Coordinates of C-alpha atoms in Angstrom, one line a residue:
Chain A
M126 CA 129.3 -111.3 86.3
I127 CA 126.7 -111.6 83.8
Q128 CA 127.7 -114.9 82.7
K129 CA 127.6 -116.2 86.4
L130 CA 124.0 -115.7 86.7
I131 CA 123.6 -117.1 83.8
A132 CA 125.4 -120.0 84.9
N133 CA 123.6 -120.8 87.8
I134 CA 120.2 -119.9 85.5
K135 CA 121.2 -122.4 84.0
K136 CA 121.9 -125.9 86.1
T137 CA 118.7 -124.5 87.9
N138 CA 116.7 -124.2 85.7
A139 CA 115.2 -121.2 87.2
P140 CA 115.0 -118.0 85.7
I141 CA 113.6 -116.5 88.9
V142 CA 115.1 -114.7 92.4
V143 CA 113.8 -114.8 95.4
G144 CA 112.9 -111.3 97.2
L145 CA 114.7 -111.4 101.2
D146 CA 112.4 -108.0 101.9
P147 CA 111.5 -109.7 105.9
M148 CA 108.2 -107.6 107.7
L149 CA 107.6 -107.9 111.0
S150 CA 104.6 -109.6 109.8
Y151 CA 105.6 -112.6 107.9
I152 CA 107.1 -113.9 110.5
P153 CA 105.4 -116.9 112.3
K154 CA 105.4 -116.0 116.0
W155 CA 107.2 -118.3 117.3
I156 CA 110.5 -116.8 116.1
L157 CA 109.0 -114.1 117.3
N158 CA 108.6 -114.8 120.8
N159 CA 111.6 -116.8 120.3
C160 CA 114.1 -114.2 119.6
Y161 CA 111.9 -111.5 122.1
G162 CA 112.7 -114.2 125.4
E163 CA 116.5 -114.2 124.0
F164 CA 117.3 -111.3 123.5
G165 CA 114.3 -108.5 123.9
Q166 CA 111.2 -107.7 122.4
N167 CA 113.5 -104.2 120.9
L168 CA 115.9 -104.2 118.4
K169 CA 117.9 -106.9 119.0
G170 CA 115.0 -109.1 118.6
A171 CA 113.3 -108.0 116.7
T172 CA 116.1 -108.3 114.2
E173 CA 117.3 -112.0 115.3
A174 CA 113.7 -112.4 114.4
V175 CA 115.1 -111.4 110.2
W176 CA 117.7 -113.3 110.3
R177 CA 116.5 -116.4 111.5
Y178 CA 113.1 -116.3 109.1
N179 CA 115.9 -115.9 106.3
K180 CA 118.2 -118.1 107.0
A181 CA 115.2 -121.6 107.0
I182 CA 114.1 -119.3 104.1
I183 CA 117.6 -119.8 102.4
D184 CA 117.6 -123.7 103.7
A185 CA 114.7 -124.3 102.7
T186 CA 115.4 -123.2 98.8
Y187 CA 118.6 -122.3 98.2
D188 CA 119.3 -124.9 96.0
L189 CA 116.8 -124.5 94.4
I190 CA 117.4 -121.0 93.1
P191 CA 120.1 -119.3 91.4
A192 CA 119.8 -115.5 93.1
V193 CA 118.1 -113.5 95.6
K194 CA 117.3 -110.2 96.2
P195 CA 117.4 -108.5 99.6
Q196 CA 115.5 -105.1 99.5
I197 CA 117.9 -103.1 101.6
A198 CA 114.9 -101.1 103.1
M199 CA 113.5 -103.9 105.0
Y200 CA 117.0 -103.7 106.7
E201 CA 117.4 -100.3 106.6
Q202 CA 114.1 -99.4 108.7
F203 CA 115.5 -101.4 111.2
G204 CA 118.6 -99.2 111.4
I205 CA 122.6 -100.4 112.2
D206 CA 120.8 -103.9 113.5
G207 CA 119.0 -103.7 110.2
L208 CA 121.8 -104.0 108.2
L209 CA 124.1 -105.9 109.6
V210 CA 121.1 -108.1 109.4
Y211 CA 121.6 -107.0 106.1
K212 CA 125.5 -108.1 105.7
R213 CA 124.8 -111.1 107.7
T214 CA 121.7 -112.5 104.7
V215 CA 124.3 -111.7 101.8
D216 CA 127.6 -113.5 103.9
Y217 CA 125.2 -116.9 104.0
C218 CA 123.7 -115.5 100.6
H219 CA 127.2 -116.1 99.2
E220 CA 128.5 -119.0 102.0
K221 CA 125.2 -121.2 100.0
G222 CA 126.2 -120.5 96.4
L223 CA 124.0 -118.0 95.4
Y224 CA 124.3 -114.7 93.6
V225 CA 122.9 -112.3 95.4
I226 CA 121.1 -108.1 93.9
G227 CA 121.3 -105.7 96.4
D228 CA 118.1 -104.1 95.7
V229 CA 119.3 -101.1 96.8
K230 CA 118.0 -97.7 94.3
R231 CA 120.8 -95.8 94.8
G232 CA 122.0 -93.5 93.0
D233 CA 123.7 -89.4 92.3
I234 CA 126.2 -88.3 91.3
G235 CA 130.1 -88.3 89.9
S236 CA 131.8 -88.7 93.2
T237 CA 128.6 -89.6 95.3
S238 CA 127.3 -92.6 92.8
A239 CA 130.6 -93.8 92.7
A240 CA 130.7 -94.0 96.4
Y241 CA 127.5 -96.0 96.4
A242 CA 129.0 -97.6 93.8
T243 CA 132.4 -98.7 95.8
A244 CA 129.3 -99.3 99.1
H245 CA 127.2 -102.5 97.5
L246 CA 129.6 -103.9 94.0
G247 CA 133.5 -102.3 95.2
A248 CA 135.6 -101.7 98.3
V249 CA 137.1 -98.9 99.6
E250 CA 140.7 -98.4 99.9
I251 CA 142.7 -97.8 103.2
G252 CA 146.5 -97.5 102.7
E253 CA 147.3 -100.6 100.6
K254 CA 144.1 -102.4 101.8
K255 CA 140.5 -102.8 99.9
Y256 CA 137.1 -103.8 102.3
A257 CA 134.5 -104.0 101.2
G258 CA 130.9 -102.3 102.7
F259 CA 127.7 -105.1 101.6
D260 CA 129.4 -106.9 98.8
E261 CA 126.6 -107.4 96.9
D262 CA 127.1 -109.4 93.3
F263 CA 124.0 -107.0 91.2
A264 CA 122.7 -103.8 92.7
T265 CA 119.8 -102.0 90.9
V266 CA 120.1 -98.7 90.6
N267 CA 117.7 -95.2 89.7
P268 CA 118.4 -93.5 86.6
Y269 CA 116.6 -89.8 87.1
L270 CA 120.3 -88.0 87.4
G271 CA 121.7 -89.3 83.7
S272 CA 124.7 -90.6 82.7
D273 CA 126.8 -88.8 85.5
G274 CA 124.5 -91.5 87.7
I275 CA 125.6 -94.6 85.9
N276 CA 129.1 -94.4 84.5
P277 CA 130.2 -95.0 88.2
F278 CA 129.1 -97.5 88.4
V279 CA 129.5 -99.4 85.4
D280 CA 133.2 -98.0 85.7
V281 CA 132.7 -100.5 89.3
C282 CA 131.3 -103.2 87.6
K283 CA 134.2 -103.7 85.3
E284 CA 136.9 -103.0 88.0
Y285 CA 135.2 -105.8 90.6
D286 CA 133.4 -107.8 88.4
K287 CA 130.3 -107.0 89.5
G288 CA 126.6 -106.2 87.2
I289 CA 123.7 -103.9 88.1
F290 CA 120.0 -103.5 87.1
V291 CA 118.5 -99.5 86.1
L292 CA 115.4 -99.1 86.6
V293 CA 113.8 -98.7 83.4
K294 CA 109.9 -99.4 83.8
T295 CA 109.0 -100.2 87.3
S296 CA 105.2 -102.5 88.6
N297 CA 104.4 -100.2 90.8
P298 CA 100.4 -98.0 89.8
S299 CA 101.8 -94.9 89.3
S300 CA 104.7 -95.8 87.3
G301 CA 103.7 -94.8 84.8
E302 CA 103.2 -90.7 86.2
F303 CA 106.9 -89.8 84.6
Q304 CA 107.9 -93.1 82.9
D305 CA 104.8 -93.2 80.5
Q306 CA 105.0 -89.5 79.2
L307 CA 105.4 -89.4 75.9
V308 CA 108.7 -87.9 74.8
N309 CA 109.2 -87.3 71.0
G310 CA 106.1 -89.1 70.5
K311 CA 107.6 -92.4 72.6
P312 CA 107.5 -93.1 76.8
L313 CA 109.9 -92.1 78.6
Y314 CA 110.9 -95.7 79.5
E315 CA 111.9 -96.5 76.0
M316 CA 114.5 -94.0 76.0
V317 CA 115.7 -94.5 79.2
G318 CA 115.5 -98.2 77.8
A319 CA 117.7 -97.4 74.8
K320 CA 120.1 -95.5 77.2
V321 CA 120.7 -98.8 79.1
E322 CA 121.3 -100.8 76.2
E323 CA 124.2 -97.5 75.6
W324 CA 125.2 -97.6 79.3
G325 CA 126.2 -101.4 78.8
A326 CA 128.0 -101.9 75.7
S327 CA 131.2 -101.8 77.3
T328 CA 130.3 -104.5 79.7
M329 CA 129.7 -107.5 77.3
E330 CA 130.2 -110.7 78.0
G331 CA 129.1 -113.6 75.6
D332 CA 125.6 -112.0 74.9
Y333 CA 124.7 -109.9 77.2
T334 CA 125.8 -107.2 79.4
N335 CA 126.6 -106.2 82.8
V336 CA 123.8 -103.9 83.0
G337 CA 120.4 -104.7 83.4
A338 CA 117.1 -102.9 83.8
V339 CA 114.2 -103.1 85.8
V340 CA 111.0 -104.2 84.2
G341 CA 107.5 -104.8 85.7
A342 CA 106.0 -107.9 85.6
T343 CA 102.6 -106.1 85.3
Y344 CA 103.2 -103.8 81.8
P345 CA 104.3 -107.2 79.3
E346 CA 103.4 -105.2 77.0
M347 CA 105.9 -102.8 77.2
G348 CA 108.0 -105.1 78.6
K349 CA 107.7 -106.9 74.7
I350 CA 108.6 -103.7 73.1
L351 CA 111.4 -103.5 75.4
R352 CA 113.1 -106.5 75.1
E353 CA 113.4 -105.0 71.2
I354 CA 115.1 -101.7 71.9
M355 CA 117.5 -103.5 74.8
P356 CA 118.8 -107.1 72.5
H357 CA 121.8 -107.3 75.3
T358 CA 120.2 -106.5 78.4
Y359 CA 119.2 -108.1 81.2
I360 CA 116.0 -108.4 82.5
L361 CA 114.9 -108.0 86.7
V362 CA 111.6 -108.7 86.1
P363 CA 109.3 -107.6 90.1
G364 CA 106.1 -107.7 90.4
Y365 CA 105.1 -111.5 89.7
G366 CA 103.1 -113.1 92.0
A367 CA 101.6 -110.5 94.8
Q368 CA 101.7 -108.1 92.4
G369 CA 99.4 -109.3 89.9
G370 CA 102.3 -110.5 87.3
T371 CA 101.6 -114.7 85.7
G372 CA 103.8 -116.8 84.4
K373 CA 101.6 -116.5 81.0
D374 CA 102.5 -112.4 81.5
L375 CA 106.4 -113.4 81.4
V376 CA 107.3 -114.6 78.2
P377 CA 107.5 -111.3 76.6
F378 CA 110.4 -109.9 78.7
F379 CA 112.3 -113.5 77.6
N380 CA 114.8 -113.8 74.2
K381 CA 114.0 -116.4 72.1
D382 CA 117.4 -118.4 73.5
G383 CA 115.3 -118.7 76.7
L384 CA 117.5 -116.3 79.0
G385 CA 117.2 -112.6 79.4
A386 CA 115.3 -112.0 82.0
I387 CA 115.1 -112.8 85.8
V388 CA 111.8 -112.7 87.4
N389 CA 111.5 -111.6 91.4
S390 CA 108.7 -112.8 93.9
S391 CA 109.3 -111.5 97.3
R392 CA 106.0 -111.7 99.9
G393 CA 105.0 -115.0 97.1
I394 CA 107.4 -117.1 98.0
I395 CA 108.3 -115.8 101.6
A396 CA 105.2 -115.8 103.3
A397 CA 103.9 -118.4 101.5
Y398 CA 102.6 -120.0 104.2
K399 CA 100.3 -117.1 104.7
K400 CA 98.0 -118.2 101.6
D401 CA 95.7 -120.2 101.1
E402 CA 97.2 -122.8 99.3
Y403 CA 99.9 -123.5 101.3
A404 CA 98.5 -122.6 104.6
S405 CA 98.1 -126.7 105.3
F406 CA 102.1 -126.1 105.9
G407 CA 101.0 -124.3 108.7
E408 CA 103.5 -121.7 110.6
K409 CA 106.1 -124.2 111.9
N410 CA 106.9 -125.1 108.4
F411 CA 106.8 -121.7 106.9
A412 CA 110.5 -122.9 105.0
D413 CA 108.4 -126.0 103.4
A414 CA 106.0 -123.8 101.9
S415 CA 108.3 -121.3 101.1
R416 CA 110.3 -124.5 99.1
Q417 CA 106.8 -125.4 97.6
A418 CA 106.4 -122.2 96.4
V419 CA 109.4 -121.7 94.9
I420 CA 108.7 -124.9 92.9
D421 CA 105.5 -123.7 91.7
M422 CA 106.9 -120.2 90.6
I423 CA 109.5 -121.8 88.5
Q424 CA 107.4 -124.9 86.8
D425 CA 105.0 -121.8 86.3
I426 CA 107.3 -120.5 84.3
T427 CA 109.3 -122.4 82.5
Q428 CA 106.0 -124.1 81.0
Y429 CA 105.5 -120.9 79.2
L430 CA 109.3 -120.5 77.6
Chain B
M138 CA 109.4 -79.5 110.6
I139 CA 109.9 -76.7 107.4
Q140 CA 108.6 -73.5 109.6
K141 CA 110.7 -75.0 112.7
L142 CA 114.1 -75.3 109.5
I143 CA 112.5 -71.7 108.5
A144 CA 113.2 -70.6 111.8
N145 CA 116.2 -71.2 112.5
I146 CA 117.1 -69.5 108.6
K147 CA 116.0 -66.4 110.2
K148 CA 118.0 -66.4 113.5
T149 CA 121.3 -66.8 111.7
N150 CA 120.1 -65.0 108.5
A151 CA 121.8 -67.6 106.5
P152 CA 119.2 -69.6 103.6
I153 CA 122.8 -72.2 103.9
V154 CA 123.2 -75.9 104.6
V155 CA 126.8 -77.2 105.1
G156 CA 126.9 -80.4 103.2
L157 CA 129.0 -83.2 105.4
D158 CA 129.8 -85.3 102.5
P159 CA 133.6 -86.2 103.5
M160 CA 136.1 -88.2 101.4
L161 CA 139.6 -89.2 103.7
S162 CA 141.5 -87.5 101.0
Y163 CA 139.8 -84.3 102.1
I164 CA 141.0 -84.7 106.0
P165 CA 144.2 -83.4 106.8
K166 CA 146.9 -85.8 107.2
W167 CA 147.6 -85.5 110.7
I168 CA 143.5 -86.8 111.9
L169 CA 144.3 -89.5 110.0
N170 CA 147.7 -90.2 111.3
N171 CA 146.6 -89.7 114.9
C172 CA 143.9 -92.0 114.4
Y173 CA 145.1 -94.7 112.4
G174 CA 147.7 -94.9 114.9
E175 CA 145.4 -95.1 117.6
F176 CA 143.1 -97.8 115.7
G177 CA 144.8 -99.3 112.9
Q178 CA 145.0 -98.2 109.5
N179 CA 141.4 -100.0 108.7
L180 CA 138.0 -99.5 108.0
K181 CA 137.9 -98.4 112.4
G182 CA 140.9 -95.9 112.3
A183 CA 139.4 -94.6 109.1
T184 CA 135.7 -94.2 109.6
E185 CA 136.9 -92.7 113.3
A186 CA 139.1 -90.0 111.5
V187 CA 135.9 -89.1 109.5
W188 CA 134.4 -88.9 113.2
R189 CA 137.1 -86.2 114.4
Y190 CA 136.7 -84.2 110.8
N191 CA 133.2 -83.4 111.2
K192 CA 132.8 -83.0 114.8
A193 CA 135.3 -80.1 114.4
I194 CA 133.8 -78.3 111.7
I195 CA 130.2 -78.7 113.5
D196 CA 131.8 -76.9 116.2
A197 CA 133.6 -74.6 114.4
T198 CA 129.9 -73.5 112.9
Y199 CA 127.1 -74.2 114.3
D200 CA 126.4 -71.0 115.7
L201 CA 125.8 -69.9 111.7
I202 CA 124.2 -72.0 110.1
P203 CA 120.4 -73.4 110.4
A204 CA 120.9 -76.9 109.3
V205 CA 123.7 -79.6 108.0
K206 CA 123.2 -82.1 104.9
P207 CA 125.3 -85.3 105.6
Q208 CA 125.7 -87.3 102.5
I209 CA 124.8 -90.7 103.7
A210 CA 127.2 -92.0 100.4
M211 CA 130.3 -91.2 101.9
Y212 CA 129.4 -92.9 104.8
E213 CA 127.9 -96.1 103.3
Q214 CA 131.1 -97.0 101.5
F215 CA 132.5 -97.4 105.4
G216 CA 130.1 -100.2 105.2
I217 CA 128.7 -100.5 108.8
D218 CA 131.5 -98.4 110.4
G219 CA 130.6 -95.9 108.2
L220 CA 127.0 -95.8 108.5
L221 CA 127.8 -95.6 112.7
V222 CA 129.1 -92.7 112.2
Y223 CA 126.5 -91.5 110.1
K224 CA 124.5 -91.8 112.3
R225 CA 127.2 -89.9 115.6
T226 CA 127.1 -87.6 113.1
V227 CA 123.2 -86.6 112.6
D228 CA 123.4 -87.6 116.8
Y229 CA 125.6 -84.3 117.0
C230 CA 124.4 -81.8 114.6
H231 CA 120.7 -82.2 117.0
E232 CA 122.7 -82.0 120.4
K233 CA 124.4 -78.3 118.7
G234 CA 120.6 -77.5 117.8
L235 CA 121.0 -77.7 113.7
Y236 CA 119.0 -80.1 111.4
V237 CA 119.9 -82.3 109.2
I238 CA 119.0 -82.9 105.8
G239 CA 120.2 -87.3 104.8
D240 CA 120.5 -86.8 101.5
V241 CA 119.9 -89.9 101.2
K242 CA 117.9 -90.1 97.7
R243 CA 115.6 -93.2 98.5
G244 CA 112.6 -93.9 97.0
D245 CA 110.5 -96.6 96.1
I246 CA 106.9 -98.3 95.9
G247 CA 104.8 -99.2 98.7
S248 CA 105.4 -100.8 101.9
T249 CA 109.0 -100.4 100.4
S250 CA 109.1 -96.2 100.0
A251 CA 107.5 -96.8 103.8
A252 CA 110.5 -98.8 105.9
Y253 CA 112.6 -96.4 103.5
A254 CA 110.7 -93.5 105.4
T255 CA 110.8 -95.0 108.5
A256 CA 114.4 -95.8 108.7
H257 CA 115.3 -92.2 108.5
L258 CA 112.3 -90.1 108.9
G259 CA 110.4 -92.8 111.1
A260 CA 110.5 -95.1 114.0
V261 CA 110.4 -99.0 113.7
E262 CA 107.4 -100.7 116.2
I263 CA 108.3 -103.6 118.5
G264 CA 105.6 -104.6 120.5
E265 CA 104.6 -101.4 122.1
K266 CA 107.7 -99.4 121.9
K267 CA 108.9 -97.0 118.9
Y268 CA 112.4 -97.2 118.0
A269 CA 114.2 -94.8 115.5
G270 CA 116.5 -95.5 112.7
F271 CA 118.6 -92.9 111.8
D272 CA 116.1 -90.3 112.6
E273 CA 116.8 -87.2 110.5
D274 CA 114.5 -84.1 109.7
F275 CA 114.5 -84.5 106.2
A276 CA 115.8 -86.9 104.0
T277 CA 116.6 -86.8 99.8
V278 CA 113.4 -89.0 97.8
N279 CA 113.7 -89.5 94.3
P280 CA 110.5 -89.2 92.2
Y281 CA 111.1 -91.8 89.0
L282 CA 108.6 -94.1 91.0
G283 CA 106.3 -91.9 91.4
S284 CA 102.7 -91.4 94.1
D285 CA 103.3 -94.9 95.0
G286 CA 107.0 -94.0 95.8
I287 CA 106.6 -90.5 97.4
N288 CA 103.6 -91.0 99.5
P289 CA 104.1 -92.9 102.1
F290 CA 107.3 -91.2 103.0
V291 CA 104.3 -87.8 102.7
D292 CA 102.4 -90.2 105.8
V293 CA 105.4 -90.3 107.7
C294 CA 106.2 -87.0 107.6
K295 CA 102.7 -85.7 109.1
E296 CA 103.3 -88.3 111.4
Y297 CA 106.2 -87.6 112.6
D298 CA 106.9 -83.8 112.0
K299 CA 109.6 -84.7 109.7
G300 CA 110.3 -83.0 105.6
I301 CA 111.5 -84.1 102.3
F302 CA 112.7 -82.8 99.0
V303 CA 112.5 -84.5 95.9
L304 CA 114.8 -84.5 93.3
V305 CA 113.4 -82.4 90.5
K306 CA 116.4 -81.2 88.7
T307 CA 119.8 -81.9 89.4
S308 CA 122.7 -80.3 89.4
N309 CA 125.0 -82.5 87.2
P310 CA 126.2 -82.1 83.3
S311 CA 123.5 -84.8 82.3
S312 CA 120.8 -84.2 84.2
G313 CA 119.0 -82.8 81.2
E314 CA 119.4 -86.3 79.3
F315 CA 115.8 -87.6 81.1
Q316 CA 114.7 -84.6 83.5
D317 CA 115.0 -82.0 80.4
Q318 CA 113.3 -83.9 77.7
L319 CA 109.8 -82.2 76.7
V320 CA 106.5 -83.5 77.3
N321 CA 103.5 -82.2 75.8
G322 CA 105.8 -78.6 75.0
K323 CA 107.4 -78.6 78.9
P324 CA 110.8 -80.5 79.7
L325 CA 109.8 -82.5 82.5
Y326 CA 111.6 -81.0 85.3
E327 CA 108.5 -79.2 85.1
M328 CA 106.3 -81.9 85.3
V329 CA 107.6 -83.1 88.5
G330 CA 107.8 -79.7 89.9
A331 CA 104.5 -79.7 89.7
K332 CA 103.6 -82.9 91.3
V333 CA 105.4 -82.0 94.0
E334 CA 103.5 -78.7 94.9
E335 CA 100.4 -81.0 94.8
W336 CA 102.4 -83.9 97.1
G337 CA 102.3 -81.0 99.3
A338 CA 99.6 -79.1 99.4
S339 CA 98.2 -81.7 102.4
T340 CA 101.3 -80.8 104.4
M341 CA 101.4 -76.8 104.9
E342 CA 103.2 -74.8 107.2
G343 CA 102.6 -71.0 107.4
D344 CA 103.2 -70.3 103.7
Y345 CA 105.1 -74.0 103.0
T346 CA 104.8 -77.0 102.6
N347 CA 107.1 -80.3 104.2
V348 CA 107.6 -81.4 100.6
G349 CA 110.3 -79.6 99.5
A350 CA 112.4 -79.8 95.6
V351 CA 116.0 -80.1 94.5
V352 CA 116.9 -78.1 92.3
G353 CA 121.0 -77.3 90.5
A354 CA 121.6 -73.9 91.4
T355 CA 124.0 -74.6 87.6
Y356 CA 120.4 -74.2 86.1
P357 CA 119.1 -71.2 87.3
E358 CA 117.1 -70.1 84.2
M359 CA 115.0 -73.3 85.4
G360 CA 115.1 -72.8 88.7
K361 CA 113.1 -69.6 88.1
I362 CA 110.3 -70.6 86.5
L363 CA 110.7 -73.8 89.1
R364 CA 110.0 -71.0 91.3
E365 CA 107.0 -70.0 89.9
I366 CA 105.6 -73.7 89.6
M367 CA 105.8 -74.5 93.0
P368 CA 105.8 -71.2 95.1
H369 CA 105.1 -73.8 98.2
T370 CA 107.7 -75.8 98.1
Y371 CA 110.8 -75.0 99.9
I372 CA 113.6 -75.6 97.0
L373 CA 116.9 -77.1 98.2
V374 CA 119.8 -75.8 95.5
P375 CA 122.7 -78.3 95.7
G376 CA 125.9 -76.8 93.5
Y377 CA 127.0 -74.1 94.5
G378 CA 130.7 -73.5 94.8
A379 CA 133.0 -76.3 93.5
Q380 CA 129.8 -77.1 90.7
G381 CA 130.0 -73.6 89.6
G382 CA 126.8 -71.6 90.9
T383 CA 127.7 -68.2 92.3
G384 CA 126.1 -66.5 94.7
K385 CA 124.2 -64.4 91.9
D386 CA 123.2 -67.3 90.5
L387 CA 120.8 -67.9 93.6
V388 CA 118.2 -65.5 93.2
P389 CA 115.7 -66.8 91.1
F390 CA 115.8 -69.6 93.6
F391 CA 113.8 -67.8 96.4
N392 CA 110.7 -66.3 96.8
K393 CA 110.1 -62.5 97.7
D394 CA 109.6 -62.7 101.4
G395 CA 113.3 -63.9 101.1
L396 CA 112.7 -67.1 101.4
G397 CA 112.2 -70.5 100.0
A398 CA 115.4 -71.9 99.3
I399 CA 118.0 -73.4 101.7
V400 CA 121.3 -73.6 99.4
N401 CA 124.4 -75.7 100.0
S402 CA 127.8 -76.2 99.9
S403 CA 129.2 -79.3 100.8
R404 CA 133.4 -79.2 99.6
G405 CA 133.7 -76.1 99.0
I406 CA 132.6 -75.6 102.7
I407 CA 134.8 -78.8 104.8
A408 CA 137.9 -78.5 102.3
A409 CA 138.1 -75.2 102.5
Y410 CA 141.7 -74.8 103.8
K411 CA 142.7 -77.3 100.4
K412 CA 141.4 -73.6 98.7
D413 CA 144.6 -71.4 97.8
E414 CA 141.6 -68.6 99.2
Y415 CA 142.4 -69.9 102.6
A416 CA 145.5 -72.2 102.3
S417 CA 147.2 -69.4 105.0
F418 CA 144.9 -71.2 107.6
G419 CA 147.2 -74.4 107.4
E420 CA 145.9 -78.1 108.1
K421 CA 145.8 -77.7 111.6
N422 CA 143.1 -75.0 111.2
F423 CA 141.6 -76.3 108.4
A424 CA 137.8 -76.0 111.0
D425 CA 138.9 -72.8 111.0
A426 CA 138.8 -72.2 107.5
S427 CA 135.7 -73.9 107.0
R428 CA 134.5 -71.3 109.7
Q429 CA 135.2 -68.6 107.6
A430 CA 134.1 -69.9 104.7
V431 CA 130.8 -69.9 105.9
I432 CA 130.9 -66.1 106.8
D433 CA 132.1 -65.8 103.1
M434 CA 129.4 -68.3 101.9
I435 CA 126.5 -66.7 103.8
Q436 CA 128.1 -62.8 102.3
D437 CA 127.7 -64.2 98.7
I438 CA 124.6 -65.1 98.5
T439 CA 122.8 -62.8 101.0
Q440 CA 123.6 -59.8 99.9
Y441 CA 121.7 -60.1 96.3
L442 CA 117.9 -61.3 98.0

């Protein structure tokens, strides 16, 4: 799977991913009003608005980008109706040729981790047929439970040609509370990073493995060290833009081949029309503002590579 | 919320929780065949079988126990159909007077953690109305991202009178890979445990907080230490039975008041009919086998308290 993603990154010359993390407060009023009018001011109306908002952004950006990263929590908060729109979004992105990184941050042990892997990357067997649940291409996974939590995902990745990104050093201010604690003189995230490289070893495709890592753009110095510890690991980098990371900060996350990292932006792209910089597009043309924000983000990052 | 759970534990004199973690391989053939006959050998048939299996076990045990702990991964693997049965199970347990610990192991940062908390413990606001997504009473949460990941859950717990259990020391063999690493001479799980006590401080109800901890029955020595570090924290204890923990091992997890811990068993209860011990019940009476296994588990644990 990782080589398919790399091929798409090379084709678009865009090592970026658009985070489809819709909040009701991001959605232009006219879409909400239309949907509330048609379906009622209720779960159906709200989730239909999420769908139309997503679809417009995907339609306006899909030719520029290799992948998207929907954050499942933003859908899950609407219960079943929200998860139906999550699935619809995943499927539509696939139709448009995009790879989908399900930002699900799942993780458990043994048969339970296997069930999560099945839900997002594999398929359940019922009689002689297989049924895929959400069918993303990659999923994000939490490492706190150790190898017992990761290996079932790795097995499913091998069977279904999929990939994962394991949380190593997250972008948030308090990520250091546990991740930065020194273990034998080195921060825990370095130990997790070394494990990621190990977990991925049996999944090599070319220069990279199908077990990637999540490392926040907000910590470029740590990114540099992790890049060295995990030479064969693709790094998914959140925290660009709204969380404070800039294009220049991202250089350490990439390898010398210009590959090895893919940078996410969510709010900065999908709610671009709310920023002064793109306000001239107006609420009606919010998707065009997202397109321009994607173009600017690609330029901001690739100028340093 | 924690005092409501404690009241139910006292009423039943059963500090236990039944893990509703259905796997197709646990479900008696006759239920599967009935459902496949009625709905087809497909997602509808399989998830209807999960539902009937759950319902029979709930009906046979609800008067003996204070709470259940459905593992959402086992439902999520069937996609939307599975999550519909998850929700149906949560609602049915509420009808029967049981508290529901959603074993969802979610965790993210900021608005994303808030969205997960909303999904499982709170409600989304659409116009002037609120809509609950899954509406469990407690949820399990992963601490790897630090306070940024936990505090949004705590806020929702306060608003909706709910609780969480944070993973501290998990029951699996590889839990030590990161959790046992020494930080300033003490294992990381002790540091996480101290944080749990801190996160809960503003949610006290009587002697306990609404921020609990998960500590595996398979590590009783560590349970003893964590019990001391977290005097106001309720401990959810997985790993009893199938994973190797016994009644005697559980004593250190309880406080002197006989409270402070609630022990989960999943496979040992819901698939009891498959064990030699309960084989005489037969596949037809699998739910009666579960009832007997609950009675035996309560006896095994309370004899030492």
